mmCIF file of C-alpha atoms in Angstrom:
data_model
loop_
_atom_site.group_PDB
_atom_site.id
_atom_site.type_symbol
_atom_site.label_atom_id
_atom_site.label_comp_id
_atom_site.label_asym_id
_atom_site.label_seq_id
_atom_site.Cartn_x
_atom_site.Cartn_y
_atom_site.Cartn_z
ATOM 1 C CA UNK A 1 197.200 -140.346 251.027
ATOM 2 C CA UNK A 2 196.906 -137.209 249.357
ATOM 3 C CA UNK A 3 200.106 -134.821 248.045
ATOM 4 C CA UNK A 4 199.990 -131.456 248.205
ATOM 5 C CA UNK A 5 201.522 -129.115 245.350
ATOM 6 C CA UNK A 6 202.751 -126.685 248.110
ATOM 7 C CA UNK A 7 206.047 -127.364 250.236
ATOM 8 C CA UNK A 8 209.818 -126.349 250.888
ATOM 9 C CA UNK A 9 212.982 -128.109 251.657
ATOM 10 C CA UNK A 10 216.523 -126.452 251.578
ATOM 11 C CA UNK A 11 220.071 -128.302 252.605
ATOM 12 C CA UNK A 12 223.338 -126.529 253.245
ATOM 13 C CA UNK A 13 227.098 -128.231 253.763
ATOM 14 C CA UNK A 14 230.328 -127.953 252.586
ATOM 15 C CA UNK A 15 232.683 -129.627 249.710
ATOM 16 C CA UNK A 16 236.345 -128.653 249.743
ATOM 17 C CA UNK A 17 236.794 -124.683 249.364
ATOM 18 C CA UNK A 18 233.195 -124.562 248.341
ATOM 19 C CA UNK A 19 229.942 -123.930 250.957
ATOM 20 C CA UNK A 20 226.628 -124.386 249.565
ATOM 21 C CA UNK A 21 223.058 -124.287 250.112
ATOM 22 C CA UNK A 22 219.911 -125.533 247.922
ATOM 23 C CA UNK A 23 216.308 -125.073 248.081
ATOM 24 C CA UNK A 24 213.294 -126.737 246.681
ATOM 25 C CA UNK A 25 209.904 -124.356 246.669
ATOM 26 C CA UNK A 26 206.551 -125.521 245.142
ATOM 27 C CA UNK A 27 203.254 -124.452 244.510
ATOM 28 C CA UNK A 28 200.200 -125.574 242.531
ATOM 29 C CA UNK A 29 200.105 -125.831 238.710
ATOM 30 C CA UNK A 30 198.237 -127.925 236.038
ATOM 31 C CA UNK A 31 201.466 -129.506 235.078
ATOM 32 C CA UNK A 32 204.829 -130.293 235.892
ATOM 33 C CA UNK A 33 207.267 -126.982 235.542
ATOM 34 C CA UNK A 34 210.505 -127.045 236.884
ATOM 35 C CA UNK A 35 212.522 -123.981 236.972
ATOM 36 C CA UNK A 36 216.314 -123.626 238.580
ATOM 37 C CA UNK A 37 219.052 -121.277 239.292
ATOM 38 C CA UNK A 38 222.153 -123.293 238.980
ATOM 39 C CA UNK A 39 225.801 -121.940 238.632
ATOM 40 C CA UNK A 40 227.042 -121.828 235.051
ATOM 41 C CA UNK A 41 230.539 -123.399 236.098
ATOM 42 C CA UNK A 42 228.524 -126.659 237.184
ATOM 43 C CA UNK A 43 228.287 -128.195 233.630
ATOM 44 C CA UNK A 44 225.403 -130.400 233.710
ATOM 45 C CA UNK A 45 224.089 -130.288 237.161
ATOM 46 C CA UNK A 46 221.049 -128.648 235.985
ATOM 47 C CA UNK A 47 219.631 -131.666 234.314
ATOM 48 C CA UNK A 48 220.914 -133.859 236.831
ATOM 49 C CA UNK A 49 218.852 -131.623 239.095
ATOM 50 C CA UNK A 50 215.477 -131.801 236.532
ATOM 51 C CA UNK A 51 216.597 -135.246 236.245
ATOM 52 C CA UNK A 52 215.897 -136.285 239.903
ATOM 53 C CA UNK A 53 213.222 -133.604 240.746
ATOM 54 C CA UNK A 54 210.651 -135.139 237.631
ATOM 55 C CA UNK A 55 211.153 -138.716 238.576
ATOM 56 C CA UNK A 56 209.624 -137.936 241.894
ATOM 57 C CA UNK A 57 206.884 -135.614 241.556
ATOM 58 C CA UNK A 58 204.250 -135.113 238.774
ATOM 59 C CA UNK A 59 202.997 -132.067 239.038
ATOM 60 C CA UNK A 60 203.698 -128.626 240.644
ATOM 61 C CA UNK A 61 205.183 -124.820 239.811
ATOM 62 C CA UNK A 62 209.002 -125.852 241.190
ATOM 63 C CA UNK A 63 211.861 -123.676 241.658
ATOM 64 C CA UNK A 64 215.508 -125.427 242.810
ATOM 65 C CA UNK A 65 218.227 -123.323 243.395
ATOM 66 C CA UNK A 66 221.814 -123.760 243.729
ATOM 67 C CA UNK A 67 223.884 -121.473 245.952
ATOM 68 C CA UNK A 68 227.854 -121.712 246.174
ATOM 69 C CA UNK A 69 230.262 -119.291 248.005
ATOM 70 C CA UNK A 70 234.388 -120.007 247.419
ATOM 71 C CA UNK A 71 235.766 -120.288 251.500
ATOM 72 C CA UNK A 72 238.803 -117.217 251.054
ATOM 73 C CA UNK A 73 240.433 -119.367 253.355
ATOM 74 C CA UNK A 74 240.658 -122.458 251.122
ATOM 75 C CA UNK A 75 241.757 -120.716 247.984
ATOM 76 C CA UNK A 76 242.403 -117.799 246.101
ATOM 77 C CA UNK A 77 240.545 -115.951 242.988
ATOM 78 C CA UNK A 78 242.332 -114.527 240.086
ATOM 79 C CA UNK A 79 241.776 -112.520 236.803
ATOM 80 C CA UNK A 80 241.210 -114.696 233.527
ATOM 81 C CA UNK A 81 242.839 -112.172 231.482
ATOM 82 C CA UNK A 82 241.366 -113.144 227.833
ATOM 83 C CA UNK A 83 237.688 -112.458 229.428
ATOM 84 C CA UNK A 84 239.009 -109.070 231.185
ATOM 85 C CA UNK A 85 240.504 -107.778 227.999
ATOM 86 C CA UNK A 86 236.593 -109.078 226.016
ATOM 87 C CA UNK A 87 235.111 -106.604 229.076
ATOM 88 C CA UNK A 88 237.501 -103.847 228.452
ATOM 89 C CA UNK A 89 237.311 -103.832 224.660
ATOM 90 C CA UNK A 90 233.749 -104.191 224.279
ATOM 91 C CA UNK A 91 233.590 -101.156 226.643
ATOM 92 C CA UNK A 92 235.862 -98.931 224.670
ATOM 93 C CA UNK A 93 233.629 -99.735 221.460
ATOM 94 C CA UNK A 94 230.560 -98.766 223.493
ATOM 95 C CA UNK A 95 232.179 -95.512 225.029
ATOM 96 C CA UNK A 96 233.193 -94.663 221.256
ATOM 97 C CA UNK A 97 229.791 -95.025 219.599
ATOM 98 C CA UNK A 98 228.014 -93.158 222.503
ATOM 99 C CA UNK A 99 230.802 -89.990 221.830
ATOM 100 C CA UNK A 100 229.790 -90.811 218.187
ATOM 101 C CA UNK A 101 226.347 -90.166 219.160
ATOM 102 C CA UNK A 102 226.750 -87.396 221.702
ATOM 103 C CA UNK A 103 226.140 -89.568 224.642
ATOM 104 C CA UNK A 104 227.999 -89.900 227.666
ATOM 105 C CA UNK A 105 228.600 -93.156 229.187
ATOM 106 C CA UNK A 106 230.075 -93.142 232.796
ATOM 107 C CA UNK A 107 233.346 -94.640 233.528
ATOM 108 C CA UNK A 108 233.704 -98.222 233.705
ATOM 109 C CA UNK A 109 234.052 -99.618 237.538
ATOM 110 C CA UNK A 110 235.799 -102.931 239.545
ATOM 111 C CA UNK A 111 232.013 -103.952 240.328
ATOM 112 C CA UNK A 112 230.907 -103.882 236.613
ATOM 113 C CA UNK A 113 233.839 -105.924 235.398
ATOM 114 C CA UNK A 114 233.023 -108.463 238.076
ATOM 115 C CA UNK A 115 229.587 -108.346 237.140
ATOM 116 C CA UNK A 116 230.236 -109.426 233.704
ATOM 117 C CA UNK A 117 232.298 -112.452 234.813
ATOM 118 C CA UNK A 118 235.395 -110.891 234.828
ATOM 119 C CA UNK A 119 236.824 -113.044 237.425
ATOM 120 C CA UNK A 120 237.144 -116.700 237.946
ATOM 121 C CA UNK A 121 237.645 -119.016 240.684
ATOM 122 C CA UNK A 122 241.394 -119.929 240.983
ATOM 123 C CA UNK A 123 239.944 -123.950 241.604
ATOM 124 C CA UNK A 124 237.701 -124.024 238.173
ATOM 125 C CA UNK A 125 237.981 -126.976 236.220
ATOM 126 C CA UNK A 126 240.308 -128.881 238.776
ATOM 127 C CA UNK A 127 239.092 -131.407 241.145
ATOM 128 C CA UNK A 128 237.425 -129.221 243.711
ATOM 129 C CA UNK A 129 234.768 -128.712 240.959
ATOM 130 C CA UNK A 130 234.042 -132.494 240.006
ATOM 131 C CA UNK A 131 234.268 -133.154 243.725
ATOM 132 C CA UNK A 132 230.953 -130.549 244.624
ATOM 133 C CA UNK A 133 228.804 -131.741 241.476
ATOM 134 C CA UNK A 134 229.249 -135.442 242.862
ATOM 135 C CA UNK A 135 228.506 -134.111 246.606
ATOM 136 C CA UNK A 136 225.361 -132.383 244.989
ATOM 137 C CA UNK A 137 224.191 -135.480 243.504
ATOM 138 C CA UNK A 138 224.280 -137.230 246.189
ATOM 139 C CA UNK A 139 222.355 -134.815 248.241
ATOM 140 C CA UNK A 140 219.807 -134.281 245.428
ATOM 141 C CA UNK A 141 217.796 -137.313 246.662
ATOM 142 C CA UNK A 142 217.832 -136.065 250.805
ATOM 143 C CA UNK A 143 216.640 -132.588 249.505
ATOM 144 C CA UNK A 144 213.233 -134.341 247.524
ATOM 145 C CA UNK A 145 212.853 -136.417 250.164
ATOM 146 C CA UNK A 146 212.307 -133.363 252.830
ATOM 147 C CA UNK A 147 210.301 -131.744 250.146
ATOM 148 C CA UNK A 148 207.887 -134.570 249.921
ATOM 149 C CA UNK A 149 207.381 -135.016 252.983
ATOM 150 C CA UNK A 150 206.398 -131.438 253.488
ATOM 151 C CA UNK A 151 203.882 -131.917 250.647
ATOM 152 C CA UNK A 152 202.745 -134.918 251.808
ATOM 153 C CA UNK A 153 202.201 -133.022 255.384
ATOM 154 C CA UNK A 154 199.697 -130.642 253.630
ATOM 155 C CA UNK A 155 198.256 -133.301 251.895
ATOM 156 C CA UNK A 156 197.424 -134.983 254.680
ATOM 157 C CA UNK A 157 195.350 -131.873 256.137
ATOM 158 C CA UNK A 158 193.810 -131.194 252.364
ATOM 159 C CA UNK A 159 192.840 -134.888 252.911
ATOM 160 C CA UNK A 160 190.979 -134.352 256.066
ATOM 161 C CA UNK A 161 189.163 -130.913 254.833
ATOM 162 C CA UNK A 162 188.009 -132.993 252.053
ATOM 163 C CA UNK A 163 187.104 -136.291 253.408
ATOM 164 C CA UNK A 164 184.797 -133.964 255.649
ATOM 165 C CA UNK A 165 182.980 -132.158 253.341
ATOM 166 C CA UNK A 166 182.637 -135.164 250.756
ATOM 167 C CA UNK A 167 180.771 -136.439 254.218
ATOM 168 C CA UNK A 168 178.539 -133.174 254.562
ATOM 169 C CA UNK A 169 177.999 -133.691 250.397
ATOM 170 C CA UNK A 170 176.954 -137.235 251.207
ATOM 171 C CA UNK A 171 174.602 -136.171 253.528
ATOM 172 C CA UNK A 172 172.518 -133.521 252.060
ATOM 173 C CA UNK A 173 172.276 -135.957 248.659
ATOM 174 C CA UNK A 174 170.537 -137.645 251.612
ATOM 175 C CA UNK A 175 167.986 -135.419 252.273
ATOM 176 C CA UNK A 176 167.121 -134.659 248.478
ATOM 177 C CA UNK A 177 166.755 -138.212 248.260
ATOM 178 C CA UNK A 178 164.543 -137.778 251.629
ATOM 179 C CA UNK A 179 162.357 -135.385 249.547
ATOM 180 C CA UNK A 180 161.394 -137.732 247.096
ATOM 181 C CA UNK A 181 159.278 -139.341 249.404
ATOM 182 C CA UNK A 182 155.873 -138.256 248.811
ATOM 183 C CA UNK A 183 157.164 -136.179 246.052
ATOM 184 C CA UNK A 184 154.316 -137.335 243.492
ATOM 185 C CA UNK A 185 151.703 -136.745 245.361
ATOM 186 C CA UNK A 186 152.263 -133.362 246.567
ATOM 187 C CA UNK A 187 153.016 -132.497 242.571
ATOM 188 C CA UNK A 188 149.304 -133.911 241.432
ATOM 189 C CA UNK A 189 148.095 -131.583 244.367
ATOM 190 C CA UNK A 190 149.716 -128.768 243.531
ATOM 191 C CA UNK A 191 149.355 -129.467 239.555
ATOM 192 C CA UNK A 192 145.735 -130.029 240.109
ATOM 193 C CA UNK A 193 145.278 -126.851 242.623
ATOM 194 C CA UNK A 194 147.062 -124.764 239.411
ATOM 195 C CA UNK A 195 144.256 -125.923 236.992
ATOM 196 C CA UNK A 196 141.899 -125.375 239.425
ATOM 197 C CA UNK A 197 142.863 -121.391 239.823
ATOM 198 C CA UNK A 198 142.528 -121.278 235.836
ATOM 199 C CA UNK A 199 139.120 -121.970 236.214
ATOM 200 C CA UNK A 200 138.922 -124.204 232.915
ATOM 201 C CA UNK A 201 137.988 -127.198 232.313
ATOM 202 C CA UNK A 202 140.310 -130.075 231.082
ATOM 203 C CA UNK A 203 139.746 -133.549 230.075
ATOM 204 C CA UNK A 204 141.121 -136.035 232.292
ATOM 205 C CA UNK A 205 143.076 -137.805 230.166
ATOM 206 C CA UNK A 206 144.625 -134.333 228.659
ATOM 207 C CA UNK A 207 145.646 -133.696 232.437
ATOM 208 C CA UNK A 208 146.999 -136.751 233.534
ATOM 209 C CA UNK A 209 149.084 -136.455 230.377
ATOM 210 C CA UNK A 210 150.438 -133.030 230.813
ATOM 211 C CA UNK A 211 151.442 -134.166 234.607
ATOM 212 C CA UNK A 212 153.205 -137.049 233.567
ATOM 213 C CA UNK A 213 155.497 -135.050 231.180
ATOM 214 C CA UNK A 214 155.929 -132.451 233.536
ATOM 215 C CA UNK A 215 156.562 -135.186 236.277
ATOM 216 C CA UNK A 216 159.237 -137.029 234.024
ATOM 217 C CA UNK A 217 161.031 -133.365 233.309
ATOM 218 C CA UNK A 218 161.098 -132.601 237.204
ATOM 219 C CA UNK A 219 162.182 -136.277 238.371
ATOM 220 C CA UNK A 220 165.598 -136.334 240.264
ATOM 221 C CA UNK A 221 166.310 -139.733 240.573
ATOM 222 C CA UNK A 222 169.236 -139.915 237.851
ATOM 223 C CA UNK A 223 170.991 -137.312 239.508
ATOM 224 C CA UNK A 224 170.621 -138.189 242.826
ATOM 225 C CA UNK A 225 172.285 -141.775 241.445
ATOM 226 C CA UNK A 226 175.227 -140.214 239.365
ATOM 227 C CA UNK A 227 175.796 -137.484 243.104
ATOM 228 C CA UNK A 228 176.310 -140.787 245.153
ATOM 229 C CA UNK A 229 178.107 -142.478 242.414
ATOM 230 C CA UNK A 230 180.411 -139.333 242.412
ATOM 231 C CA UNK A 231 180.742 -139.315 246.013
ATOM 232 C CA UNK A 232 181.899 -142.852 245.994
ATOM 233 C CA UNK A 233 184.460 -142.202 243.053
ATOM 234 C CA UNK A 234 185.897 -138.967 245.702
ATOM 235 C CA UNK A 235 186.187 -141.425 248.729
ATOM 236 C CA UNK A 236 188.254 -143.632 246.397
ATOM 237 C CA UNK A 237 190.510 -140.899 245.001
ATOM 238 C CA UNK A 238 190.541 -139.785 248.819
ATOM 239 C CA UNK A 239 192.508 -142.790 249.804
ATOM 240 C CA UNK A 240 194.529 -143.479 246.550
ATOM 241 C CA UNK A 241 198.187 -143.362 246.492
ATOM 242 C CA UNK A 242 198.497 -142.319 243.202
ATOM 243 C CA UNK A 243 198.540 -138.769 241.978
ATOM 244 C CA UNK A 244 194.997 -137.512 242.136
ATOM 245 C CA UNK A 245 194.438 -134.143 241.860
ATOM 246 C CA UNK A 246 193.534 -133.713 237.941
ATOM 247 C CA UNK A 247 190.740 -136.314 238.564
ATOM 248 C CA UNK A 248 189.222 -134.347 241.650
ATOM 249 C CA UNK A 249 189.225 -131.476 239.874
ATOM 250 C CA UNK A 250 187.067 -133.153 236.721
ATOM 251 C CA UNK A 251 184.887 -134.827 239.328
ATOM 252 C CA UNK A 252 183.939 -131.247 240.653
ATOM 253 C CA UNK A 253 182.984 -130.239 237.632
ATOM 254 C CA UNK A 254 180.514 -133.639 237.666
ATOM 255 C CA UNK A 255 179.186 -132.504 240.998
ATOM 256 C CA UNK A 256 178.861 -128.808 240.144
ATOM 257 C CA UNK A 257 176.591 -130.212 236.925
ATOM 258 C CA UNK A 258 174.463 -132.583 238.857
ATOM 259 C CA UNK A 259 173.767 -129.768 241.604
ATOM 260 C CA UNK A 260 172.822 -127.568 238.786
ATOM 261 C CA UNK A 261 170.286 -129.633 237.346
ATOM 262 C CA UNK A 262 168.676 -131.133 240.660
ATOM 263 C CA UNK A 263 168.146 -127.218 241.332
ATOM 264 C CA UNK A 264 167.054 -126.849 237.941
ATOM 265 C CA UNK A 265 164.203 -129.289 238.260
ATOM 266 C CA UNK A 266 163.823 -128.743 242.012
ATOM 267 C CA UNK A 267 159.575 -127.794 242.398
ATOM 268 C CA UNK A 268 160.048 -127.193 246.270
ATOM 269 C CA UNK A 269 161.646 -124.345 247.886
ATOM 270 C CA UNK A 270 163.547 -127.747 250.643
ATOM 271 C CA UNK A 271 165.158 -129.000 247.150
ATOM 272 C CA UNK A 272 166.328 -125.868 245.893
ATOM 273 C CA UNK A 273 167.895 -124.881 249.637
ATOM 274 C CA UNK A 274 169.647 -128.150 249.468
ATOM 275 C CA UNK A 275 170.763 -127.612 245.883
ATOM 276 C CA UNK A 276 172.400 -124.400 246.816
ATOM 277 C CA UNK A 277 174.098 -125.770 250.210
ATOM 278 C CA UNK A 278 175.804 -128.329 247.539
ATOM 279 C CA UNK A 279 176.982 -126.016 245.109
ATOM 280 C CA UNK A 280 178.651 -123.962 248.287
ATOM 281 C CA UNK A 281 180.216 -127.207 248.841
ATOM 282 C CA UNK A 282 181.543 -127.719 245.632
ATOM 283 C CA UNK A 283 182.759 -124.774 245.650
ATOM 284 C CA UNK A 284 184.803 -125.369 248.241
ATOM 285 C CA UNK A 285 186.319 -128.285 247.755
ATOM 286 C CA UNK A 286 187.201 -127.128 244.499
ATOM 287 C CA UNK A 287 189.450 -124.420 245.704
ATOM 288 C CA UNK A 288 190.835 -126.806 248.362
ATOM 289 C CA UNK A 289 191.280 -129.634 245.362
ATOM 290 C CA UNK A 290 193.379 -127.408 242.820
ATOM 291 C CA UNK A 291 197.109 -127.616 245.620
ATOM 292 C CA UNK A 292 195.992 -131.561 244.935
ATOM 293 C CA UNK A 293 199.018 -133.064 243.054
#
């Protein structure tokens, strides 16, 4: 079953004076890149977070964040007075140089001294604290699980989109091989009808040896061997537990060649049409195979 890169799980609840919420987004990337947003207070939880989040999933553009509110009703907040008087000094020195410079820097507000972490929960560093960052830990697990199942959701549709149009690829390798039928006959008649409009004469032997090099440059066999070999390979990676995405994507690039050179050698207008119906396809499942984990 195929994982999607693309999903989004949050959880909310409560520890002690403390309500909180996290969220797990995702969307595709060629690696694994996991960003968060974690409270500074909560020493450590940020690798616990990365810890939990890269043992599960390989690849994907993640974002966690961590949101905490202090219930007013549980507790109280207070002034730590050796980081208000850091705010307040380090504001005089700035009003002082920009006076020195013969700027004007306006007055210094409640919302700009709480902006630079002027106050401080009245619970930090007491039990309340350790209590939350062992709540979180244990909810770390529940909040994955909802995002890969999400992922695994859209997976499941990428898988059917796929599956079908591997089936439509199948098909038209189908009718190339179909056109091989017959195929060297109609090229001595049409190689022979070409000669004819020169209106020179050739040797025999000098003609059937320019048609058999030109025969062996235009044969499709190989290709149509390595397409259906490829289309095998996608029906396996189709139904493969494991993390797949990186080797649909280089097996695109395998079909996207092979379609390029059957067209390239195609000597009928049928082989060429079918050429370019596969390269829409390819095309296609490309874009759908890049939010492949």
């Amino acid at each position: 079953m195929l994982t999607s890169m693309t999903g989004m799980a949050s959880l909310n609840g409560t520890s002690g004076p403390y309500d909180w919420s996290m969220e797990l987004r995702g969307v595709n990337n060629k690696g694994l890149d996991i960003r968060t947003r974690v409270p500074e207070w909560l020493v450590g939880f940020e690798q616990t977070a990365r810890k939990a989040i890269s043992s599960q999933i390989a690849r994907g553009s993640l974002q966690f964040s961590l949101k905490i509110s202090h219930d007013a009703g549980q507790g109280q907040r207070h002034i730590d007075p050796d980081k208000l008087e850091q705010i307040l000094t380090n504001a005089a020195v700035l009003a002082e140089r920009a006076m020195q410079k013969g700027l004007s820097v306006a007055p210094l507000g409640l919302s700009d001294i709480a902006a630079q972490n002027g106050f401080i929960d009245a619970d930090a560093n007491t039990e309340a604290q350790q209590e939350i960052q062992k709540d979180l830990a244990v909810k770390l697990p529940e909040l994955i699980g909802q995002f890969q199942a999400s992922r695994k959701a859209e997976g499941a549709a990428l898988q059917r989109i796929l599956a079908g149009t591997v089936q439509q690829m199948d098909e038209l390798i189908g009718q190339a091989q179909d056109t091989l039928e017959g195929r060297a006959e109609r090229f001595e008649e049409n190689f022979r009808a070409a000669v004819a409009r020169l209106k020179q004469e050739v040797e025999p032997e000098r003609l059937a040896q320019e048609m058999a090099i030109l025969a062996v440059k235009s044969d499709i066999t190989e290709e149509i061997d390595r397409l259906q070999a490829h289309i095998a390979a996608a029906q396996a990676l189709l139904t493969s537990d494991l993390p797949s995405g990186r080797k649909l994507d280089f097996l695109m690039q395998e079909f996207n060649r092979e379609a390029n050179t059957l067209c390239s050698k195609s000597s009928s207008t049928a082989l060429t049409a079918i050429g370019l119906e596969m390269k829409v396809l390819i095309d296609q499942m490309r874009e759908q195979v890049q939010n492949v984990e």
